[in-house]
Coordinates of C-alpha atoms in Angstrom, one line a residue:
X15 CA -22.0 -3.9 -17.9
X16 CA -23.2 -7.1 -16.2
X17 CA -24.6 -7.1 -12.7
X18 CA -21.8 -7.5 -10.1
X19 CA -21.6 -9.9 -7.1
X20 CA -18.7 -10.9 -4.9
X21 CA -18.5 -14.1 -6.9
X22 CA -19.1 -12.9 -10.4
X23 CA -15.3 -13.1 -11.0
X24 CA -15.7 -16.9 -11.2
X25 CA -17.1 -16.5 -14.7
X26 CA -14.0 -14.8 -15.9
X27 CA -10.5 -16.2 -16.9
X28 CA -8.2 -15.9 -13.9
X29 CA -4.5 -15.2 -13.9
X30 CA -2.1 -16.6 -11.2
X31 CA -4.7 -19.1 -10.1
X32 CA -3.9 -21.6 -7.4
X33 CA -4.9 -25.2 -8.0
X34 CA -5.9 -26.9 -4.8
X35 CA -5.7 -30.7 -4.7
X36 CA -8.8 -31.0 -2.4
X37 CA -11.7 -28.8 -3.6
X38 CA -13.9 -29.9 -0.7
X39 CA -11.3 -28.8 1.8
X40 CA -11.0 -25.4 0.1
X41 CA -14.8 -24.9 0.1
X42 CA -14.9 -25.8 3.8
X43 CA -12.3 -23.1 4.6
X44 CA -14.1 -20.5 2.4
X45 CA -17.3 -21.2 4.2
X46 CA -15.6 -20.7 7.6
X47 CA -14.0 -17.4 6.4
X48 CA -17.4 -16.1 5.4
X49 CA -18.5 -16.4 9.0
X50 CA -15.5 -14.7 10.6
X51 CA -15.6 -11.0 11.7
X52 CA -14.4 -8.2 9.4
X53 CA -10.8 -7.0 10.1
X54 CA -11.7 -3.4 9.2
X55 CA -14.8 -1.3 9.2
X56 CA -16.7 0.7 6.5
X57 CA -16.1 3.9 8.5
X58 CA -12.3 3.4 8.4
X59 CA -12.5 2.6 4.6
X60 CA -14.5 5.7 4.0
X61 CA -12.1 7.8 6.0
X62 CA -9.2 6.6 3.9
X63 CA -11.2 7.4 0.7
X64 CA -11.6 11.0 2.0
X65 CA -7.9 11.3 2.9
X66 CA -6.9 9.9 -0.6
X67 CA -9.1 12.7 -2.1
X68 CA -6.9 15.1 -0.1
X69 CA -3.8 13.4 -1.5
X70 CA -5.1 13.8 -5.0
X71 CA -5.7 17.5 -4.3
X72 CA -2.1 17.9 -3.1
X73 CA -3.3 18.6 0.4
X74 CA -1.5 15.5 1.7
X75 CA 1.2 13.0 0.7
X76 CA 0.8 9.2 0.5
X77 CA 3.3 6.8 2.0
X78 CA 2.6 3.2 1.0
X79 CA 5.2 0.9 2.5
X80 CA 6.1 -2.4 4.1
X81 CA 7.2 -5.9 3.2
X82 CA 7.3 -7.4 -0.3
X83 CA 5.6 -10.4 1.3
X84 CA 4.9 -11.1 5.0
X85 CA 5.6 -14.4 6.6
X86 CA 3.8 -16.1 9.5
X87 CA 7.2 -16.6 11.2
X88 CA 7.8 -12.9 11.2
X89 CA 4.6 -12.1 13.0
X90 CA 6.3 -11.1 16.2
X91 CA 5.9 -8.0 18.4
X92 CA 9.5 -7.0 17.7
X93 CA 9.1 -7.1 13.9
X94 CA 5.8 -5.3 13.9
X95 CA 7.0 -2.7 16.4
X96 CA 10.1 -2.0 14.3
X97 CA 8.2 -1.8 11.1
X98 CA 5.6 0.6 12.5
X99 CA 8.4 2.6 14.0
X100 CA 10.1 2.9 10.6
X101 CA 6.9 4.0 8.9
X102 CA 6.3 6.6 11.6
X103 CA 9.9 7.9 11.3
X104 CA 9.7 8.1 7.6
X105 CA 6.4 9.9 7.7
X106 CA 7.7 12.4 10.3
X107 CA 10.6 13.3 8.0
X108 CA 8.3 13.9 5.1
X109 CA 5.9 16.0 7.3
X110 CA 8.8 18.1 8.5
X111 CA 10.1 18.8 5.0
X112 CA 6.7 19.2 3.2
X113 CA 4.5 20.6 6.0
X114 CA 1.9 18.3 4.6
X115 CA -0.1 15.5 6.4
X116 CA 1.0 12.1 5.4
X117 CA -1.5 9.3 4.8
X118 CA 0.1 6.0 6.0
X119 CA -0.9 2.7 4.3
X120 CA 1.2 -0.3 5.4
X121 CA 1.8 -3.4 3.3
X122 CA 1.0 -5.3 6.4
X123 CA -1.6 -7.5 8.1
X124 CA -2.5 -9.5 4.9
X125 CA 0.4 -9.3 2.4
X126 CA 1.0 -13.1 2.4
X127 CA 0.6 -14.0 -1.2
X128 CA 2.9 -13.2 -4.2
X129 CA 2.4 -13.7 -7.9
X130 CA 5.1 -15.7 -9.7
X131 CA 6.4 -15.6 -13.2
X132 CA 6.4 -19.4 -13.3
X133 CA 4.1 -22.0 -11.6
X134 CA 7.1 -24.3 -11.0
X135 CA 10.8 -24.1 -10.1
X136 CA 13.7 -26.4 -10.7
X137 CA 15.7 -27.3 -7.6
X138 CA 19.5 -27.8 -7.5
X139 CA 18.9 -31.6 -7.3
X140 CA 17.0 -31.5 -10.6
X141 CA 13.5 -31.8 -9.1
X142 CA 10.7 -29.6 -10.4
X143 CA 8.3 -28.5 -7.7
X144 CA 5.5 -25.9 -7.5
X145 CA 6.8 -22.4 -6.9
X146 CA 6.5 -20.9 -3.5
X147 CA 3.4 -18.6 -3.6
X148 CA 3.5 -17.2 -0.1
X149 CA 2.6 -18.4 3.3
X150 CA -1.1 -18.3 2.7
X151 CA -0.7 -20.8 -0.2
X152 CA 2.1 -23.3 0.4
X153 CA 5.3 -23.8 2.4
X154 CA 8.7 -22.5 1.5
X155 CA 10.1 -26.0 2.1
X156 CA 10.3 -27.6 -1.3
X157 CA 9.0 -30.9 0.1
X158 CA 5.7 -29.2 1.2
X159 CA 4.7 -27.2 -1.8
X160 CA 1.2 -28.5 -2.4
X161 CA -1.3 -25.6 -1.9
X162 CA -3.1 -26.0 1.5
X163 CA -6.4 -24.1 2.0
X164 CA -5.9 -24.2 5.8
X165 CA -3.2 -21.6 5.2
X166 CA -5.9 -19.1 4.2
X167 CA -7.4 -19.4 7.7
X168 CA -3.9 -19.0 9.1
X169 CA -3.5 -15.9 7.0
X170 CA -6.7 -14.5 8.5
X171 CA -5.7 -15.1 12.1
X172 CA -2.1 -13.8 11.6
X173 CA -3.6 -10.7 9.9
X174 CA -6.0 -10.3 12.8
X175 CA -3.2 -10.6 15.4
X176 CA -1.0 -8.2 13.5
X177 CA -3.7 -5.6 13.1
X178 CA -4.7 -6.0 16.8
X179 CA -1.2 -5.3 17.9
X180 CA -0.9 -2.3 15.5
X181 CA -4.1 -0.8 16.9
X182 CA -2.8 -1.3 20.5
X183 CA 0.5 0.4 19.6
X184 CA -1.0 3.4 18.0
X185 CA -3.6 4.0 20.6
X186 CA -1.3 3.7 23.6
X187 CA 1.1 6.5 23.1
X188 CA 3.7 4.8 20.8
X189 CA 2.9 7.2 17.9
X190 CA 3.2 10.2 20.2
X191 CA 5.2 13.1 18.7
X192 CA 6.6 13.7 22.2
X193 CA 9.1 10.8 21.8
X194 CA 9.9 10.1 18.2
X195 CA 13.4 8.9 19.1
X196 CA 11.7 5.7 20.4
X197 CA 10.6 4.7 16.9
X198 CA 13.9 3.7 15.3
X199 CA 17.0 5.7 16.4
X200 CA 18.4 2.8 18.4
X201 CA 18.8 0.8 15.2
X202 CA 20.4 3.4 13.0
X203 CA 24.1 2.8 12.5
X204 CA 24.9 5.9 10.4
X205 CA 26.0 8.9 12.5
X206 CA 24.9 11.3 9.8
X207 CA 21.4 9.9 9.7
X208 CA 21.2 9.9 13.5
X209 CA 22.3 13.5 13.6
X210 CA 19.7 14.6 11.0
X211 CA 16.9 12.8 12.7
X212 CA 18.0 14.2 16.1
X213 CA 17.9 17.7 14.7
X214 CA 14.2 17.2 13.6
X215 CA 13.4 15.6 17.0
X216 CA 14.9 18.5 18.9
X217 CA 13.2 21.1 16.8
X218 CA 9.9 19.3 17.3
X219 CA 10.5 19.0 21.0
X220 CA 11.0 22.8 21.2
X221 CA 7.8 23.4 19.3
X222 CA 5.8 21.1 21.6
X223 CA 7.3 22.7 24.7
X224 CA 6.1 26.1 23.4
X225 CA 2.6 24.7 22.7
X226 CA 2.3 23.3 26.2
X227 CA 3.6 26.6 27.7
X228 CA 0.8 28.5 26.0
X229 CA -1.8 25.9 26.8
X230 CA -2.3 24.7 23.2
X231 CA -1.5 21.1 24.2
X232 CA -2.1 19.5 27.5
X233 CA 0.7 17.5 29.1
X234 CA 0.3 14.1 30.5
X235 CA 1.2 10.6 29.4
X236 CA -1.3 8.0 28.1
X237 CA -0.3 5.7 31.0
X238 CA -0.9 8.6 33.4
X239 CA -4.4 9.2 32.2
X240 CA -3.6 12.0 29.7
X241 CA -5.7 12.4 26.7
X242 CA -4.3 11.3 23.4
X243 CA -5.0 14.4 21.3
X244 CA -3.6 15.1 17.9
X245 CA 0.0 14.5 18.9
X246 CA -0.6 11.1 20.4
X247 CA -2.5 9.2 17.8
X248 CA -2.3 8.7 14.0
X249 CA -4.3 7.1 11.3
X250 CA -2.8 4.0 9.9
X251 CA -4.3 1.8 7.2
X252 CA -3.6 -1.8 6.0
X253 CA -3.2 -3.1 2.5
X254 CA -2.2 -6.1 0.4
X255 CA -2.3 -7.2 -3.2
X256 CA -5.8 -8.7 -3.9
X257 CA -4.4 -11.8 -5.4
X258 CA -6.3 -14.7 -3.8
X259 CA -9.9 -14.0 -4.9
X260 CA -11.3 -16.9 -2.9
X261 CA -10.1 -15.2 0.2
X262 CA -11.0 -11.7 -0.9
X263 CA -14.6 -12.5 -1.8
X264 CA -15.1 -14.5 1.4
X265 CA -14.3 -11.4 3.3
X266 CA -16.4 -9.1 1.1
X267 CA -19.5 -8.1 3.0
X268 CA -22.6 -6.0 2.1
X269 CA -22.7 -3.3 4.8
X270 CA -24.2 0.1 5.4
X271 CA -22.4 3.1 3.9
X272 CA -21.6 5.4 6.9
X273 CA -23.5 8.7 7.2
X274 CA -22.1 11.4 4.9
X275 CA -20.3 8.9 2.7
X276 CA -23.7 7.4 1.8
X277 CA -24.9 10.8 0.6
X278 CA -21.7 11.3 -1.5
X279 CA -22.1 7.8 -3.0
X280 CA -25.6 8.5 -4.2
X281 CA -24.7 11.9 -5.7
X282 CA -21.5 10.4 -7.4
X283 CA -23.5 7.6 -8.8
X284 CA -21.8 4.7 -7.0
X285 CA -25.0 3.3 -5.5
X286 CA -26.3 0.4 -7.5
X287 CA -25.2 -2.1 -10.0
X288 CA -28.7 -2.1 -11.6
X289 CA -30.5 1.1 -10.6
X290 CA -29.9 4.5 -12.0
X291 CA -27.7 7.2 -10.4
X292 CA -27.6 11.0 -10.8
X293 CA -25.3 12.7 -13.2
X294 CA -25.2 16.1 -14.8
X295 CA -25.7 16.2 -18.6
X296 CA -26.6 18.9 -21.0
X297 CA -30.4 19.6 -21.5
X298 CA -32.0 20.6 -24.8
X299 CA -31.4 24.3 -23.8
X300 CA -27.7 23.6 -23.2
X301 CA -27.9 23.9 -19.4
X302 CA -27.0 21.0 -17.1
X303 CA -29.8 18.8 -16.0
X304 CA -29.8 15.9 -13.6
X305 CA -30.1 12.8 -15.7
X306 CA -30.0 9.3 -14.4
X307 CA -27.3 7.0 -15.7
X308 CA -26.5 3.3 -14.8
X309 CA -23.8 2.7 -12.3
X310 CA -21.6 -0.4 -12.0
X311 CA -20.9 -0.5 -8.4
X312 CA -22.0 -3.6 -6.6
X313 CA -24.4 -2.1 -4.0
X314 CA -28.1 -2.4 -3.3
X315 CA -30.6 -0.1 -5.0
X316 CA -31.5 1.7 -1.8
X317 CA -28.2 3.6 -1.9
X318 CA -27.4 2.9 1.7
X319 CA -25.4 -0.3 1.5
X320 CA -22.3 -1.4 -0.4
X321 CA -19.9 -4.2 -0.8
X322 CA -16.7 -3.7 1.2
X323 CA -13.6 -5.9 1.2
X324 CA -13.1 -6.2 5.0
X325 CA -9.8 -7.9 4.9
X326 CA -7.9 -4.5 4.5
X327 CA -8.6 -0.9 4.0
X328 CA -6.8 -0.7 0.6
X329 CA -6.0 -3.5 -1.9
X330 CA -4.3 -3.3 -5.2
X331 CA -4.3 -5.3 -8.5
X332 CA -0.9 -6.3 -9.8
X333 CA 0.8 -6.0 -13.2
X334 CA 0.2 -9.7 -13.8
X335 CA -3.5 -9.8 -13.0
X336 CA -4.9 -6.6 -14.5
X337 CA -6.4 -8.1 -17.7
X338 CA -9.5 -6.1 -18.7
X339 CA -11.6 -9.2 -19.2
X340 CA -10.1 -11.1 -16.3
X341 CA -11.3 -12.2 -12.9
X342 CA -9.3 -9.7 -10.8
X343 CA -10.6 -6.6 -12.6
X344 CA -14.1 -8.0 -12.4
X345 CA -13.8 -8.4 -8.6
X346 CA -12.1 -5.0 -8.1
X347 CA -14.8 -3.1 -10.0
X348 CA -17.5 -3.9 -7.5
X349 CA -16.0 -3.2 -4.1
X350 CA -16.2 0.2 -2.5
X351 CA -12.7 0.2 -1.0
X352 CA -10.1 2.5 -2.5
X353 CA -8.0 0.4 -4.8
X354 CA -4.5 0.6 -6.4
X355 CA -3.5 -0.4 -9.9
X356 CA 0.1 -1.2 -10.8
X357 CA 1.1 0.5 -14.1
X358 CA 4.2 -0.8 -15.8
X359 CA 5.9 -0.5 -19.2
X360 CA 3.6 -3.2 -20.8
X361 CA 0.5 -1.0 -20.1
X362 CA -0.7 0.8 -23.2
X363 CA -2.4 4.1 -22.7
X364 CA -5.7 3.1 -24.1
X365 CA -5.6 -0.1 -22.0
X366 CA -5.1 2.1 -18.9
X367 CA -8.1 4.3 -19.7
X368 CA -10.3 1.3 -20.4
X369 CA -9.3 -0.2 -17.1
X370 CA -10.1 3.1 -15.3
X371 CA -13.5 3.2 -17.1
X372 CA -14.3 -0.3 -15.7
X373 CA -13.2 0.2 -12.0
X374 CA -14.2 3.9 -11.7
X375 CA -16.9 4.6 -14.3
X376 CA -18.4 7.5 -12.2
X377 CA -14.9 9.1 -11.8
X378 CA -15.1 9.3 -8.0
X379 CA -12.2 11.0 -6.2
X380 CA -10.2 8.9 -3.8
X381 CA -11.2 5.7 -5.5
X382 CA -8.1 4.8 -7.7
X383 CA -4.4 5.1 -7.0
X384 CA -2.1 4.5 -9.9
X385 CA 1.2 2.9 -8.8
X386 CA 3.7 3.3 -11.5
X387 CA 6.7 0.8 -11.7
X388 CA 8.7 1.2 -14.9
X389 CA 12.3 0.9 -13.9
X390 CA 14.9 3.7 -13.9
X391 CA 15.7 3.1 -17.6
X392 CA 12.1 3.1 -18.8
X393 CA 10.3 5.7 -16.8
X394 CA 11.1 8.5 -19.3
X395 CA 9.7 6.4 -22.1
X396 CA 6.2 5.7 -20.6
X397 CA 5.2 8.0 -17.7
X398 CA 4.5 11.2 -19.7
X399 CA 2.2 9.3 -22.1
X400 CA 0.2 7.8 -19.2
X401 CA -0.1 11.1 -17.5
X402 CA -1.4 12.7 -20.7
X403 CA -3.9 9.9 -21.4
X404 CA -5.4 10.0 -17.9
X405 CA -5.7 13.8 -18.0
X406 CA -7.4 13.7 -21.4
X407 CA -9.9 11.1 -20.1
X408 CA -10.5 13.3 -17.0
X409 CA -10.1 10.5 -14.6
X410 CA -9.3 11.5 -11.0
X411 CA -6.3 9.5 -9.7
X412 CA -3.6 9.5 -7.1
X413 CA -0.2 9.2 -8.8
X414 CA 2.3 7.1 -6.8
X415 CA 5.8 6.0 -7.7
X416 CA 7.0 2.5 -7.0
X417 CA 10.7 2.7 -7.6
X418 CA 11.4 -0.8 -6.4
X419 CA 9.9 -3.4 -8.7
X420 CA 11.2 -2.2 -12.0
X421 CA 14.8 -2.1 -10.6
X422 CA 15.3 -5.7 -9.4
X423 CA 18.6 -7.3 -10.6
X424 CA 20.6 -10.4 -9.8
X425 CA 24.0 -10.0 -8.1
X426 CA 26.7 -11.3 -10.4
X427 CA 28.9 -12.4 -7.4
X428 CA 26.4 -13.9 -5.0
X429 CA 23.3 -14.7 -7.1
X430 CA 21.0 -12.8 -4.7
X431 CA 18.1 -10.8 -6.0
X432 CA 18.9 -7.2 -5.2
X433 CA 18.2 -3.6 -6.0
X434 CA 20.6 -0.7 -6.1
X435 CA 19.7 2.4 -4.1
X436 CA 20.9 4.6 -6.9
X437 CA 18.4 3.1 -9.4
X438 CA 15.6 3.5 -6.9
X439 CA 16.5 7.2 -6.4
X440 CA 16.9 7.7 -10.2
X441 CA 13.4 6.4 -10.9
X442 CA 11.9 8.5 -8.1
X443 CA 13.7 11.6 -9.2
X444 CA 12.6 11.0 -12.8
X445 CA 9.0 10.6 -11.7
X446 CA 9.1 13.9 -9.8
X447 CA 10.6 15.7 -12.8
X448 CA 8.3 14.2 -15.4
X449 CA 5.2 15.0 -13.4
X450 CA 6.4 18.6 -13.0
X451 CA 7.1 18.9 -16.8
X452 CA 3.6 17.6 -17.5
X453 CA 1.9 20.0 -15.2
X454 CA 1.1 17.1 -12.8
X455 CA 2.3 16.2 -9.4
X456 CA 3.6 13.0 -7.8
X457 CA 1.3 12.3 -4.9
X458 CA 3.1 9.6 -3.0
X459 CA 5.6 6.7 -3.0
X460 CA 5.2 2.9 -2.6
X461 CA 8.2 1.2 -1.1
X462 CA 9.3 -2.2 0.1
X463 CA 11.3 -1.7 3.3
X464 CA 11.6 -3.5 6.6
X465 CA 12.3 -2.9 10.2
X466 CA 13.6 -6.5 10.7
X467 CA 16.8 -6.8 12.7
X468 CA 19.1 -9.7 13.6
X469 CA 20.0 -10.7 17.1
X470 CA 22.7 -8.0 17.3
X471 CA 20.4 -5.2 16.3
X472 CA 21.7 -4.9 12.7
X473 CA 19.4 -4.2 9.7
X474 CA 19.0 -6.6 6.7
X475 CA 21.4 -6.4 3.8
X476 CA 19.3 -6.9 0.7
X477 CA 19.6 -3.7 -1.4
X478 CA 22.9 -2.2 -2.5
X479 CA 24.2 1.3 -1.8
X480 CA 22.8 4.0 0.3
X481 CA 24.7 6.0 2.9
X482 CA 26.0 2.8 4.4
X483 CA 27.6 1.9 1.0
X484 CA 26.4 -1.7 1.0
X485 CA 28.4 -3.8 -1.6
X486 CA 27.6 -7.0 -3.4
X487 CA 29.9 -9.1 -1.2
X488 CA 28.0 -8.0 1.8
X489 CA 24.5 -9.1 0.6
X490 CA 24.8 -12.5 2.3
X491 CA 25.5 -11.0 5.8
X492 CA 21.8 -10.5 6.7
X493 CA 19.8 -11.5 3.6
X494 CA 16.5 -12.5 5.2
X495 CA 13.8 -12.0 2.5
X496 CA 12.2 -15.0 0.9
X497 CA 10.8 -12.9 -1.9
X498 CA 12.0 -9.5 -3.2
X499 CA 14.9 -7.4 -1.6
X500 CA 13.9 -4.6 0.8
X501 CA 15.4 -1.4 1.9
X502 CA 16.7 -1.5 5.5
X503 CA 16.4 1.1 8.2
X504 CA 19.3 3.3 7.0
X505 CA 18.5 3.1 3.3
X506 CA 14.8 3.9 4.1
X507 CA 15.7 7.0 6.1
X508 CA 18.2 8.0 3.3
X509 CA 15.3 8.0 0.9
X510 CA 13.0 9.8 3.4
X511 CA 15.4 12.7 3.7
X512 CA 15.8 12.9 -0.1
X513 CA 12.0 13.1 -0.6
X514 CA 11.7 15.5 2.4
X515 CA 14.3 17.9 0.9
X516 CA 12.4 17.9 -2.4
X517 CA 9.1 18.7 -0.7
X518 CA 10.8 21.4 1.3
X519 CA 12.2 23.0 -1.9
X520 CA 8.9 22.7 -3.6
X521 CA 7.2 24.3 -0.6
X522 CA 9.7 27.2 -0.7
X523 CA 8.9 27.7 -4.3
X524 CA 5.2 27.9 -3.7
X525 CA 5.7 30.4 -0.9
X526 CA 7.8 32.6 -3.1
X527 CA 5.0 32.6 -5.7
X528 CA 2.5 33.5 -2.9
X529 CA 0.7 30.1 -3.0
X530 CA -0.3 28.0 0.1

């Protein structure tokens, strides 16, 4: 395979490309981005890779969640706080049911671009204008749809602001298990959901009181000088779709691989795009011998440095940009970050294996997460075949269900894009069942939900159903998305309790069989 660089994707055909009217202005912005500081560090990225290895080994559960697409306008402390609060609440419910750590990856601090099925759209007045591609490309106003490279800089600074505030929240006591009610209960309208979450909170409070009584956990608030400890701080990672390759490559930096991760990288073979790496292969006597094989990762030959995408901890390649000979797969194969790959009904099994061979030739754990998104009516047709193909190829992957994207529909009464909660639950339940039938296990979920509230403190009304029984004639009440419909607070917690109950039942079954 050809030598990789952060710009080798430019020699490949690119899907979902953005045509900028001023090439010089684009180059000026890219040059500026190359000089700006990283948003995340190699140590954080390597920590996530390790935790995703635990997810793959069923020692943790992955929650990947957030907005379909962020907007610059929604970059406020209220929206960010509510979104993080919802993610924390959701993960607490999962931990309580499954007694498993939850790895939290937010679709946040960079999810500003969206692929579109068409490059243009026809307005009601008959005009044909470029499609809105997200705030980092053009304006939602139809009169300002020309792509503007300055928006890439705006995306960088909005991402930086968002991430800075998230770090501040999570290191100053907001994530403390001592007061989980602060995360989202004030916004939950359903009495049943409030009661269920209160029950968990009260049980947790009793357990923490006991821990403090026996001296296992010191009391004291963050503001009062108390140490954070394991109860006061959580890991949180950022992610977005790696769609805008000009932006991604500008923030791709060759940096030292931290400590023990560097040793693992050398042993696993991910150390050089030209130099050999170590791999076990049969010798003439039939015993394994250490033989060198070429690796395709884009790092230097000394084995101590690698290319990291520093715009986020985790990025994924979408269903529309995963062509094997395309620019996006070329870019993704060379970065050391853990990556996601969307897998839909148009993905053939041999295509999936060929893709995995390209992006993870050394079969490293924690490297690839497969995010399946078939739709409730198609998951039975495709998932089992994909599981079988991956197992036969012996590729280590994290299996995640995205029950959102394959279940989008248009309301017959209002014309709004929406999703029905029952279809989301059906696809998720089918994934759980099929993995079990195949001797596999679902390792996580990828969801589009939001903590956004209106001035009166009510959640958005974009998806139908759930415990609140949202109907089609209510979609227009608080329909705020400019892209795909999202679950609101109540619907998100509905789903959290359903998954938690499944994990609890599964845990009970393992305990009866004498397994940990």
